[in-house]
XYZ file of C-alpha atoms in Angstrom:
782
model
C 0.000 0.000 0.000
C 1.491 3.383 -0.958
C 2.058 6.135 1.579
C 0.083 9.339 1.016
C -0.111 12.825 2.420
C -2.476 13.172 5.355
C -5.427 15.553 4.899
C -5.564 18.652 7.039
C -7.175 18.313 10.485
C -10.851 19.152 10.459
C -10.363 21.917 13.003
C -8.839 23.937 10.164
C -11.896 23.577 7.924
C -14.646 26.175 8.139
C -17.754 23.979 8.270
C -19.887 22.012 10.695
C -18.215 18.952 12.162
C -19.876 15.778 10.895
C -20.156 12.205 12.031
C -21.950 9.202 10.626
C -23.550 6.312 12.464
C -25.689 3.317 11.620
C -28.747 5.398 12.528
C -27.830 8.447 10.452
C -25.428 11.329 9.935
C -25.250 14.209 12.414
C -23.700 17.620 12.864
C -21.615 17.718 16.030
C -21.967 20.559 18.505
C -18.988 21.274 20.771
C -18.544 23.403 23.866
C -14.988 23.806 25.144
C -13.913 20.751 23.171
C -16.681 18.528 24.575
C -19.542 17.084 22.532
C -22.769 18.640 23.806
C -25.258 17.707 21.092
C -25.740 15.935 17.773
C -28.007 17.836 15.398
C -29.769 16.220 12.430
C -27.820 16.133 9.174
C -29.075 18.824 6.816
C -30.177 16.402 4.086
C -32.158 14.115 6.409
C -35.857 14.982 6.491
C -36.729 12.171 8.914
C -33.745 11.925 11.286
C -33.475 9.308 14.001
C -33.050 10.527 17.593
C -31.013 7.441 18.528
C -27.598 8.911 17.739
C -27.987 11.645 20.348
C -28.019 8.956 23.022
C -24.235 8.888 23.090
C -23.787 12.497 24.247
C -24.400 12.031 27.969
C -22.435 8.761 28.227
C -19.392 9.670 26.144
C -17.475 10.542 29.299
C -19.835 9.078 31.896
C -19.471 6.501 34.652
C -19.925 3.590 32.265
C -16.964 4.641 30.103
C -13.893 2.395 30.192
C -10.990 4.802 30.505
C -7.949 2.536 30.909
C -6.885 -1.065 30.230
C -8.427 -3.409 32.804
C -7.642 -6.965 33.916
C -10.043 -9.124 35.901
C -8.544 -9.458 39.381
C -8.693 -13.256 39.653
C -7.211 -13.718 36.185
C -4.388 -11.275 36.919
C -3.534 -13.054 40.166
C -3.987 -16.655 39.071
C -3.482 -16.622 35.324
C -5.590 -18.052 32.481
C -8.527 -20.187 33.551
C -8.717 -18.813 37.082
C -12.155 -18.398 38.687
C -13.906 -18.223 35.323
C -17.252 -18.560 37.100
C -16.599 -15.099 38.555
C -16.780 -13.427 35.169
C -19.468 -10.788 35.484
C -18.987 -10.455 39.255
C -15.231 -9.995 39.767
C -13.459 -6.683 40.245
C -10.940 -5.292 37.746
C -7.441 -3.967 38.127
C -6.331 -0.949 36.097
C -3.014 -1.532 34.291
C -0.848 0.348 31.808
C -1.134 -0.151 28.092
C 2.351 -1.675 28.046
C 1.396 -4.291 30.627
C -1.892 -5.032 28.877
C -0.201 -5.459 25.491
C 2.362 -7.842 26.974
C -0.296 -9.910 28.725
C -2.451 -10.164 25.595
C 0.524 -11.049 23.393
C 1.753 -13.696 25.834
C -1.680 -15.286 26.161
C -2.248 -15.374 22.405
C 1.167 -16.984 21.963
C 0.454 -19.548 24.703
C -2.806 -20.637 23.135
C -1.351 -20.728 19.620
C 1.655 -22.794 20.695
C -0.163 -25.192 23.035
C -3.478 -25.651 21.237
C -3.194 -24.158 17.736
C -4.912 -21.159 16.196
C -8.212 -23.000 15.917
C -8.430 -22.639 19.721
C -8.921 -18.869 19.240
C -12.456 -17.705 18.478
C -12.689 -14.300 16.798
C -16.033 -12.824 17.809
C -17.278 -9.657 16.171
C -20.327 -8.131 14.583
C -20.498 -5.477 11.907
C -22.541 -2.873 13.788
C -19.750 -1.396 15.928
C -19.022 1.656 13.755
C -20.151 3.153 10.476
C -16.608 4.049 9.437
C -15.002 2.232 6.505
C -11.611 1.905 8.209
C -12.456 1.752 11.924
C -14.653 -1.280 11.350
C -14.073 -3.501 14.375
C -14.751 -6.757 12.585
C -12.255 -6.011 9.821
C -9.633 -4.838 12.305
C -9.983 -7.939 14.486
C -9.955 -10.379 11.594
C -6.912 -8.755 9.988
C -5.028 -8.929 13.273
C -5.946 -12.562 13.992
C -5.134 -13.563 10.418
C -1.753 -11.871 10.796
C -0.932 -14.207 13.707
C -2.107 -17.389 12.000
C -5.893 -17.335 11.887
C -8.846 -18.201 14.115
C -12.130 -20.073 14.327
C -14.764 -17.950 12.588
C -18.540 -17.801 12.373
C -20.855 -17.806 9.367
C -24.014 -15.746 8.738
C -25.774 -13.245 10.990
C -28.222 -13.216 13.873
C -30.491 -10.979 11.790
C -31.472 -13.550 9.186
C -29.104 -16.542 9.120
C -31.811 -18.925 7.948
C -32.708 -16.553 5.121
C -29.097 -16.161 4.057
C -28.658 -19.906 3.668
C -31.984 -20.801 2.053
C -31.951 -17.979 -0.492
C -28.571 -19.161 -1.791
C -30.211 -22.483 -2.641
C -33.468 -21.110 -4.062
C -32.369 -18.120 -6.169
C -28.607 -18.002 -5.523
C -26.420 -15.103 -4.360
C -28.237 -13.914 -1.252
C -25.948 -10.881 -0.886
C -26.600 -9.829 -4.473
C -30.358 -9.759 -3.903
C -30.887 -8.586 -0.321
C -29.859 -4.963 -1.032
C -30.912 -5.047 -4.668
C -34.636 -5.489 -4.247
C -37.476 -3.984 -6.219
C -37.507 -0.309 -5.345
C -40.157 1.569 -3.430
C -40.606 3.806 -6.462
C -41.536 0.775 -8.555
C -43.976 -0.284 -5.825
C -45.514 3.191 -5.624
C -46.047 3.299 -9.386
C -47.210 -0.272 -10.022
C -48.269 -2.284 -6.976
C -51.910 -2.987 -6.150
C -51.422 -5.153 -3.063
C -48.470 -5.333 -0.663
C -48.678 -8.456 1.510
C -46.310 -8.028 4.456
C -45.495 -11.175 6.387
C -43.957 -9.807 9.573
C -44.976 -6.290 8.613
C -42.872 -3.339 7.463
C -41.652 -1.976 10.815
C -40.593 1.630 10.290
C -38.704 1.732 13.599
C -36.207 -0.746 12.126
C -35.711 1.494 9.118
C -33.914 4.017 11.321
C -30.681 2.079 10.780
C -28.403 1.266 7.862
C -25.164 -0.700 7.739
C -22.101 1.429 7.206
C -23.965 4.692 7.769
C -26.767 6.531 6.036
C -27.435 10.076 4.959
C -31.200 10.260 4.595
C -34.017 8.170 6.065
C -36.687 7.268 3.545
C -38.779 4.276 4.631
C -41.582 6.295 6.250
C -41.751 8.665 3.301
C -41.942 5.731 0.878
C -44.700 4.027 2.871
C -46.773 7.209 2.917
C -46.273 7.700 -0.812
C -47.329 4.118 -1.504
C -50.473 4.574 0.582
C -51.307 7.817 -1.178
C -50.828 6.071 -4.535
C -53.497 3.552 -3.590
C -51.313 0.583 -2.665
C -53.233 -1.658 -0.281
C -51.275 -3.245 2.561
C -51.940 -6.485 4.408
C -50.074 -6.635 7.714
C -49.620 -10.262 8.754
C -48.219 -9.972 12.251
C -49.262 -10.274 15.889
C -48.561 -6.518 16.150
C -50.795 -3.929 14.450
C -47.909 -1.427 14.541
C -45.756 -3.545 12.246
C -47.302 -1.611 9.346
C -47.817 2.134 9.579
C -51.356 3.330 10.288
C -52.460 3.836 6.689
C -56.123 3.991 5.732
C -55.809 1.114 3.268
C -54.283 -1.480 5.595
C -55.746 -4.828 6.658
C -54.384 -6.503 9.789
C -54.290 -10.297 10.011
C -52.858 -11.765 13.205
C -52.222 -15.503 12.933
C -50.652 -17.419 15.791
C -46.964 -16.536 15.902
C -44.631 -19.030 14.190
C -47.429 -20.272 11.882
C -46.763 -18.013 8.873
C -45.389 -21.039 7.011
C -48.706 -22.873 7.278
C -50.588 -19.768 6.145
C -48.335 -19.344 3.105
C -48.715 -23.010 2.194
C -52.503 -22.705 2.349
C -52.350 -19.616 0.131
C -50.346 -21.650 -2.363
C -52.916 -24.448 -2.141
C -55.746 -22.036 -2.951
C -53.834 -20.614 -5.919
C -53.266 -24.151 -7.188
C -56.725 -25.683 -6.800
C -58.526 -22.573 -8.045
C -56.217 -22.318 -11.082
C -54.974 -18.890 -10.018
C -51.344 -19.830 -10.644
C -49.394 -19.588 -13.912
C -48.110 -23.005 -15.115
C -46.239 -21.419 -18.031
C -44.132 -19.201 -15.760
C -43.468 -22.100 -13.405
C -42.364 -24.318 -16.291
C -39.977 -21.751 -17.768
C -38.497 -20.126 -14.680
C -38.650 -22.695 -11.883
C -37.818 -26.286 -11.172
C -39.557 -28.786 -8.925
C -43.018 -27.256 -8.668
C -44.628 -30.640 -9.320
C -43.103 -32.031 -6.131
C -44.424 -29.092 -4.141
C -47.860 -29.381 -5.780
C -48.077 -33.014 -4.663
C -47.324 -31.844 -1.131
C -50.054 -29.177 -1.354
C -52.733 -31.568 -2.582
C -51.763 -34.278 -0.108
C -50.655 -36.785 -2.708
C -47.225 -36.850 -1.088
C -48.301 -37.412 2.519
C -52.086 -37.820 2.604
C -52.714 -34.369 4.132
C -54.303 -31.717 1.924
C -52.841 -28.300 2.819
C -56.102 -26.458 2.327
C -57.292 -23.249 3.912
C -59.233 -25.358 6.417
C -56.045 -27.224 7.341
C -54.199 -23.949 7.944
C -57.113 -22.355 9.791
C -56.668 -24.758 12.698
C -52.936 -24.109 12.854
C -52.995 -20.329 12.363
C -56.237 -19.598 14.200
C -57.558 -17.659 11.201
C -60.843 -18.282 9.348
C -60.399 -20.441 6.231
C -62.540 -17.991 4.238
C -60.121 -15.190 5.128
C -57.169 -17.238 3.877
C -58.867 -17.996 0.559
C -59.927 -14.357 0.191
C -56.336 -13.203 0.602
C -55.125 -15.675 -2.023
C -57.698 -14.393 -4.496
C -56.759 -10.770 -3.787
C -53.122 -11.637 -4.439
C -54.030 -13.161 -7.798
C -56.264 -10.255 -8.838
C -53.568 -7.647 -9.456
C -49.927 -6.665 -9.143
C -48.795 -8.047 -5.786
C -45.610 -7.647 -3.778
C -45.059 -10.411 -1.215
C -42.716 -9.260 1.512
C -41.245 -11.408 4.286
C -39.544 -9.587 7.128
C -36.147 -10.606 8.461
C -37.861 -11.518 11.725
C -39.602 -14.375 9.889
C -36.262 -16.165 9.697
C -35.669 -15.927 13.461
C -38.103 -18.678 14.410
C -38.078 -22.447 14.406
C -37.741 -23.624 10.782
C -36.998 -20.027 9.789
C -35.770 -21.144 6.373
C -39.352 -21.721 5.204
C -40.928 -18.206 5.008
C -38.417 -16.794 2.494
C -38.641 -19.968 0.418
C -42.429 -19.736 0.407
C -42.522 -16.003 -0.371
C -40.465 -16.719 -3.479
C -42.673 -19.703 -4.348
C -45.915 -17.713 -3.999
C -44.543 -14.918 -6.190
C -43.550 -17.496 -8.810
C -46.991 -19.100 -8.765
C -48.511 -15.660 -9.358
C -46.189 -14.938 -12.322
C -45.123 -11.712 -10.588
C -41.333 -12.131 -10.322
C -39.423 -9.635 -12.450
C -42.440 -7.377 -13.028
C -42.507 -3.727 -11.856
C -43.992 -3.544 -8.378
C -44.476 -7.305 -8.165
C -42.673 -10.401 -6.993
C -41.201 -10.830 -3.550
C -39.211 -8.804 -1.051
C -37.007 -9.758 1.867
C -37.155 -7.195 4.624
C -38.588 -3.859 3.492
C -37.704 -1.442 6.330
C -35.607 -4.075 8.071
C -32.970 -1.419 7.499
C -33.182 1.918 5.688
C -31.351 0.472 2.686
C -33.884 -2.066 1.456
C -35.996 -0.816 -1.419
C -34.085 2.290 -2.472
C -32.448 3.015 -5.786
C -28.687 2.677 -5.688
C -25.926 3.094 -8.219
C -24.074 -0.209 -8.023
C -20.555 0.542 -6.844
C -17.862 -1.583 -5.243
C -15.849 0.179 -2.547
C -12.535 -0.917 -1.099
C -12.589 -2.301 2.442
C -9.754 -2.611 4.949
C -8.007 -5.828 3.805
C -8.468 -8.669 6.275
C -5.952 -11.082 4.793
C -6.450 -14.833 4.560
C -7.531 -17.073 7.406
C -5.723 -20.426 7.160
C -7.902 -21.990 9.884
C -10.786 -23.996 8.424
C -12.787 -24.346 11.643
C -16.068 -22.422 11.865
C -19.449 -22.372 13.554
C -22.853 -21.063 12.484
C -23.039 -17.685 14.212
C -25.783 -18.612 16.681
C -24.119 -21.811 17.886
C -21.501 -20.163 20.112
C -22.834 -21.604 23.384
C -22.945 -25.092 21.842
C -19.331 -24.660 20.728
C -18.116 -23.633 24.184
C -20.140 -26.269 26.045
C -19.526 -29.158 23.653
C -15.925 -29.089 22.343
C -15.482 -32.023 19.988
C -19.244 -32.339 19.530
C -20.721 -32.825 16.071
C -22.987 -30.404 14.237
C -24.594 -30.186 10.808
C -24.644 -27.072 8.661
C -25.696 -26.621 5.044
C -24.755 -30.125 3.964
C -21.591 -30.322 6.037
C -20.880 -32.435 9.098
C -18.465 -30.574 11.346
C -16.973 -30.749 14.835
C -16.902 -27.958 17.384
C -13.329 -26.844 18.148
C -11.975 -26.653 21.694
C -11.870 -22.892 22.255
C -9.355 -21.667 24.848
C -9.437 -17.958 24.042
C -12.184 -15.647 22.818
C -11.258 -12.257 21.377
C -14.242 -9.971 20.805
C -14.286 -6.542 19.184
C -17.591 -5.054 18.064
C -20.973 -6.432 19.066
C -22.265 -7.908 22.290
C -23.161 -11.613 22.577
C -24.989 -10.875 25.822
C -27.452 -8.956 23.696
C -28.014 -10.913 20.512
C -27.654 -14.510 21.700
C -30.530 -16.566 23.097
C -30.866 -18.207 26.531
C -28.322 -15.907 28.153
C -28.161 -17.949 31.331
C -26.948 -20.874 29.241
C -24.504 -18.595 27.433
C -23.180 -17.371 30.774
C -22.385 -20.962 31.779
C -20.697 -21.512 28.422
C -18.769 -18.256 28.804
C -16.979 -19.725 31.840
C -15.359 -22.457 29.720
C -12.518 -20.641 27.854
C -9.271 -19.867 29.656
C -9.319 -16.217 28.593
C -11.787 -13.657 27.228
C -10.341 -10.478 25.675
C -12.505 -7.608 24.467
C -12.051 -4.189 22.918
C -14.928 -2.181 24.350
C -15.821 1.433 25.138
C -18.358 0.973 27.936
C -19.044 -1.359 30.838
C -21.753 -3.494 29.260
C -22.259 -7.185 30.068
C -19.617 -8.254 27.541
C -16.948 -6.113 29.193
C -17.965 -7.233 32.687
C -17.712 -10.880 31.595
C -14.205 -10.483 30.142
C -10.740 -11.076 31.604
C -8.880 -8.393 29.692
C -10.688 -5.201 28.648
C -8.980 -2.794 26.271
C -10.672 0.629 26.061
C -11.499 1.720 22.512
C -12.632 5.003 21.030
C -16.045 5.904 19.674
C -16.860 7.345 16.250
C -16.690 10.860 17.720
C -13.084 10.402 18.854
C -11.420 9.372 15.595
C -11.416 10.308 11.929
C -12.946 8.014 9.330
C -15.058 7.845 6.180
C -18.655 6.619 5.943
C -18.480 4.813 2.620
C -20.939 2.034 1.833
C -22.401 0.681 -1.386
C -25.819 0.539 0.298
C -26.204 4.323 0.708
C -25.599 7.187 -1.753
C -24.064 9.498 0.888
C -20.324 9.575 1.558
C -19.542 11.404 4.791
C -16.221 12.588 6.145
C -16.375 11.520 9.787
C -14.532 14.108 11.837
C -12.676 13.511 15.046
C -14.828 15.887 17.050
C -13.181 15.431 20.422
C -10.157 13.832 22.058
C -10.354 10.190 23.155
C -11.730 9.717 26.646
C -9.117 8.646 29.170
C -6.591 6.274 27.648
C -8.932 4.948 24.950
C -7.335 3.972 21.633
C -8.879 3.061 18.319
C -8.878 -0.619 17.338
C -6.090 -0.094 14.817
C -3.823 1.362 17.494
C -4.774 -1.406 19.933
C -3.960 -4.173 17.485
C -0.827 -2.392 16.268
C 0.507 -2.332 19.829
C -0.207 -6.022 20.405
C 1.237 -6.880 16.983
C 4.445 -5.064 17.949
C 4.721 -7.194 21.098
C 4.273 -10.312 18.949
C 6.794 -9.235 16.316
C 4.239 -8.837 13.504
C 3.721 -5.065 13.506
C 4.933 -4.622 9.932
C 2.687 -7.418 8.665
C -0.340 -5.877 10.382
C 0.231 -2.200 9.582
C 2.311 -2.468 6.370
C 4.070 0.587 7.765
C 0.998 2.797 7.405
C -0.865 5.053 9.785
C -4.651 5.067 10.146
C -4.817 8.193 7.984
C -2.703 6.631 5.258
C -4.914 3.549 5.195
C -8.001 5.736 4.858
C -6.396 7.607 1.978
C -5.604 4.304 0.225
C -9.092 2.887 0.824
C -10.660 6.036 -0.575
C -8.308 6.210 -3.557
C -9.078 2.602 -4.494
C -12.785 3.254 -4.103
C -12.537 6.361 -6.248
C -10.848 4.354 -9.015
C -13.498 1.646 -8.796
C -16.284 4.216 -8.993
C -14.693 5.852 -12.016
C -14.643 2.494 -13.777
C -18.409 2.374 -13.207
C -18.802 5.862 -14.629
C -19.116 7.704 -11.308
C -16.780 10.558 -10.372
C -16.017 11.025 -6.688
C -14.229 14.042 -5.243
C -10.691 13.598 -3.953
C -10.474 12.792 -0.260
C -9.056 16.226 0.530
C -12.079 17.788 -1.196
C -14.462 15.496 0.677
C -12.818 16.415 3.984
C -13.164 20.098 3.150
C -16.816 19.938 2.074
C -17.873 17.222 4.517
C -20.070 15.016 2.382
C -20.941 13.946 -1.143
C -24.052 12.376 -2.633
C -23.921 10.018 -5.595
C -26.547 10.490 -8.297
C -29.264 7.853 -8.220
C -30.567 5.865 -11.205
C -33.497 7.431 -13.014
C -35.281 4.134 -13.715
C -36.943 2.305 -10.800
C -35.224 -0.993 -10.108
C -37.030 -4.324 -10.493
C -35.390 -7.356 -8.919
C -34.802 -10.291 -11.321
C -36.093 -8.353 -14.339
C -33.136 -9.529 -16.434
C -33.837 -13.116 -15.445
C -37.470 -12.764 -16.436
C -36.551 -11.188 -19.757
C -34.140 -14.003 -20.633
C -33.482 -16.822 -18.148
C -30.939 -18.380 -20.501
C -28.821 -15.250 -20.889
C -29.263 -14.310 -17.207
C -29.483 -17.578 -15.261
C -29.615 -17.661 -11.499
C -26.673 -18.993 -9.528
C -28.480 -22.217 -8.644
C -27.715 -25.750 -9.911
C -30.542 -25.482 -12.452
C -30.089 -21.783 -13.214
C -33.766 -21.447 -12.233
C -35.801 -20.744 -9.100
C -35.589 -23.968 -7.104
C -39.000 -24.640 -5.587
C -37.689 -28.155 -5.073
C -33.987 -28.315 -4.298
C -32.320 -31.634 -5.039
C -29.292 -30.317 -3.159
C -31.214 -29.753 0.067
C -33.127 -33.000 -0.359
C -29.778 -34.767 -0.706
C -28.717 -33.552 2.728
C -31.398 -35.786 4.256
C -32.433 -33.336 6.944
C -35.680 -34.228 8.685
C -36.124 -30.579 9.730
C -35.626 -29.072 6.262
C -36.825 -31.229 3.333
C -36.281 -30.492 -0.344
C -39.326 -28.243 -0.774
C -41.123 -25.740 1.472
C -43.039 -27.502 4.217
C -44.832 -26.963 7.526
C -43.114 -28.490 10.531
C -44.432 -27.911 14.017
C -42.213 -25.526 16.011
C -40.637 -26.633 19.262
C -42.558 -23.875 21.055
C -45.862 -22.462 19.826
C -49.361 -21.833 21.119
C -50.882 -24.707 19.152
C -48.775 -27.403 20.779
C -50.592 -30.304 22.447
C -48.550 -30.233 25.631
C -48.304 -28.449 28.940
C -46.655 -25.220 27.833
C -46.574 -21.602 29.013
C -49.685 -19.795 27.751
C -48.217 -16.698 26.090
C -46.030 -16.246 23.022
C -43.181 -13.757 23.439
C -42.249 -11.463 20.562
C -38.815 -9.953 21.221
C -38.552 -7.576 18.287
C -36.084 -4.804 17.548
C -36.301 -1.741 19.814
C -37.357 1.714 18.651
C -34.958 3.723 20.834
C -31.653 1.992 20.102
C -29.816 -0.260 17.669
C -29.702 -3.678 19.309
C -28.354 -2.878 22.811
C -26.175 0.033 21.734
C -26.673 3.152 23.854
C -29.179 1.494 26.161
C -27.430 3.458 28.911
C -27.855 6.733 27.003
C -30.508 9.393 27.495
C -32.683 8.462 24.484
C -33.127 4.839 25.512
C -33.471 5.522 29.217
C -36.164 8.153 28.602
C -38.423 5.441 27.184
C -38.106 3.232 30.270
C -40.427 3.341 33.266
C -38.858 2.693 36.674
C -35.756 1.744 34.702
C -37.596 -1.092 32.927
C -38.775 -1.669 29.373
C -42.442 -1.569 28.397
C -44.189 -4.899 27.745
C -47.188 -4.811 25.398
C -50.013 -7.005 26.763
C -53.526 -7.640 25.457
C -56.176 -6.437 27.952
C -57.793 -9.897 28.127
C -54.504 -11.517 29.125
C -53.863 -8.776 31.662
C -57.332 -9.086 33.196
C -56.933 -12.841 33.603
C -53.845 -12.169 35.737
C -55.007 -9.105 37.668
C -52.593 -6.845 35.783
C -53.341 -3.167 35.204
C -51.749 -0.702 32.849
C -48.434 0.499 34.305
C -47.955 -2.438 36.668
C -44.540 -3.981 37.161
C -44.719 -7.515 35.775
C -42.427 -10.489 35.733
C -41.975 -12.551 32.577
C -40.805 -16.117 33.142
C -40.349 -19.632 31.829
C -38.048 -22.549 32.623
C -35.012 -20.752 31.143
C -35.182 -17.485 33.044
C -37.137 -14.437 34.096
C -37.012 -10.647 33.876
C -39.085 -7.576 34.654
C -41.041 -5.046 32.619
C -43.857 -2.509 32.780
C -47.246 -3.602 31.428
C -48.793 -1.498 28.671
C -52.269 -2.733 27.793
C -53.301 -2.556 24.148
C -55.721 -4.128 21.678
C -53.014 -3.662 19.023
C -51.435 -6.990 19.953
C -52.901 -10.430 19.360
C -54.375 -12.140 22.434
C -52.009 -14.629 24.102
C -48.998 -12.702 22.773
C -46.731 -10.302 24.665
C -44.033 -8.063 23.249
C -40.800 -7.159 25.007
C -38.310 -5.591 22.624
C -34.652 -6.530 22.837
C -31.820 -4.219 23.864
C -31.977 -3.897 27.654
C -28.524 -4.604 29.067
C -28.227 -8.026 30.675
C -28.228 -7.706 34.475
C -28.031 -11.180 36.040
C -28.622 -11.714 39.744
C -28.276 -14.833 41.901
C -31.702 -15.393 43.442
C -32.689 -18.897 44.609
C -36.348 -17.919 44.523
C -36.067 -16.641 40.945
C -33.578 -18.791 39.023
C -32.171 -17.233 35.884
C -33.232 -13.720 36.885
C -32.272 -10.634 34.915
C -33.018 -7.612 37.138
C -33.486 -5.556 33.987
C -35.681 -6.307 30.921
C -33.576 -8.527 28.673
C -35.918 -10.978 26.867
C -33.038 -13.217 25.833
C -33.005 -14.797 29.269
C -36.301 -16.323 28.091
C -35.627 -17.261 24.464
C -34.558 -20.723 23.313
C -30.998 -21.405 22.140
C -31.819 -23.847 19.361
C -31.011 -23.789 15.648
C -33.673 -23.156 13.005
C -32.766 -26.451 11.347
C -29.703 -28.508 10.484
C -29.515 -26.526 7.238
C -28.856 -23.020 8.583
C -28.651 -23.386 12.389
C -29.971 -19.826 12.713
C -31.398 -18.293 15.898
C -35.000 -19.024 16.910
C -35.758 -16.194 19.323
C -39.302 -15.703 18.015
C -40.405 -19.239 18.885
C -40.676 -18.663 22.629
C -43.419 -19.244 25.182
C -43.645 -17.483 28.548
C -46.070 -16.484 31.260
C -46.392 -13.185 33.087
C -47.473 -12.167 36.572
C -47.982 -8.932 38.450
C -44.958 -8.262 40.649
C -45.818 -6.996 44.123
C -42.457 -7.253 45.856
C -39.574 -4.818 46.056
C -37.736 -4.529 42.758
C -34.051 -5.379 43.020
C -31.703 -2.520 42.197
C -30.804 -2.416 38.516
C -27.016 -2.558 38.221
C -26.711 -2.990 34.461
C -25.251 0.511 34.115
C -22.957 0.329 37.136
C -19.263 -0.239 36.434
C -17.518 -3.060 38.282
C -15.251 -2.382 41.229
C -12.001 -0.991 39.842
C -8.724 -1.326 41.734
C -6.115 1.299 40.915
C -2.496 0.437 41.554
C 0.400 2.784 41.993
C 1.856 2.837 38.505
């Protein structure tokens, strides 16, 4: 990588300081060098308030201001008192001591157990910057020292990622390249939203965003006459438009409903055999399943009515409406986070194929409109340079949601996407970016698993549950304390991210942290290639500029971008239609599937022999659901994405805490379920099942299906030993309740939305919430 001149510091540029986050771009307000506010970016007509939540905690009591070592680990070495993670005190040390300890421990594990004994944990939501991307930094560092055990897929939609590759190929090519909202506004008659179109989720966008547009697009579609059908236990999952119908089947039964819709289309000759013959393969096998010729059970509307708790006439009516005009069938990402979560995406594609809608303006299928701001907006296809991660020579991996299984069952076997693999014996976990004590399920089980490795190392900026459960904590900077570039091919805005303020305490950016450890291990040159953070950013931008020019797009030089602050790329003039080229000529534009066609029946999947994911879409009873014929808890828990934060980020900040009552999250409860338990609006309630329990504040509403409760994710995990309440979280983290079980042997994705609980009015004294309290810190004379 060539060396380049550094751009001038932003303090010398006469403009507003800017930053970019996953929930939008902001102008930074300073007073005496301190960040005092984040104002909405000038181009954003619908800004998210979430980003402002960092202001009051940037230098607050939860901030990690120096390297920290867990006391027992420092005194006894690796593997000491691992059950005290989360409860132990920490000792403040110098950076030099911390670097030496980390280097020595990495070398010990590599030499004694091999690099496969190191698990590199990270998630891509840590920062919007192109260079200071924690996942890239961690992976480059670990690859520099010989590699690590990795994870595949995401908690957001792992089952969807895997199944779509089999059905239409190239999941990543399609997920952010979907039929545009403009095409929907101009052409769609009916928008059928399985899982809804939750606008609160559209506040965020990977890699940063310049302008929020999901709410505006929804309003425009409603004004254009598009009719919406919200299929969800929550009325709010589609905006309150005049032309919206709400259907609320039992949770985790969408698959049965979609199969019955397909049955109606088939038996009433509302499908298109010519399209199916030309563009798909295997429909005959699926048709035999629908009619019952394959298994003796006809998948009619009456069959689904008993499963979904919806009238059969309503199911048939919806199928006929779908066949009567231009229809978009959308399946939310949340549909994949349930038992057998591979099926809804597969069925959405199948229904759209039966209707002959795929590749038509405003028709076909969608995967997650408003899951993030990106989905459904026109984009000029560009390929930007990322921070090179190098090659990982270690073959070992796990599906992302199987981390507790890996730690608890070293040497145990698991299936994934046609492969039979063995869990490695992990001795060291290094985490940078993300928080497993937020996004994993059954956190009490994870906590037991977390005690298994010899050493846990994290780069973290605040004392969340991940940091408290680590052995070595290295304080990192936030996006406001370093310079970067928001540069993503999923958003037209490029933003120069200014270093608005000095790092808090002794915090360092991830690049500096890993550079220091690399120096201790004798691999500094291999990691840095002799370049500073600024020089890497210049190179990344220069390479991206060249790539854009090849695509016919001119970007300003980096120095110009730094001076102006931001740049917007021109958008295409023609609304995008997903798979239009394939529809026009499936021979010239085949799909990346074995047949080159849409695989309604997949011989590949059938060949895996999985009993929980056959070769065509199918209904399989979930492990937990309200229709089960067993003694089960009576309420279904929906733990959806929060409105006031991204995952658990900034839960300790002012925006998130303002939405809490008595420090707890609000739980949506149907009035009938509340009355049966003597619960009134505003009562403190306890949610519980065999896995755990937590607290919340009841909010009674008819806008939730009976026998369903909603507690959004994101509250920081706050475990407490209580023999009377095993598995208690003193806060409101629903993942102490959710089941840690894979969607199927195909994808092994998370199944948080297949979860049964009960609730009760809590009349005792609430335990003190300590989620936002730092651990005891011991300062030595240094």
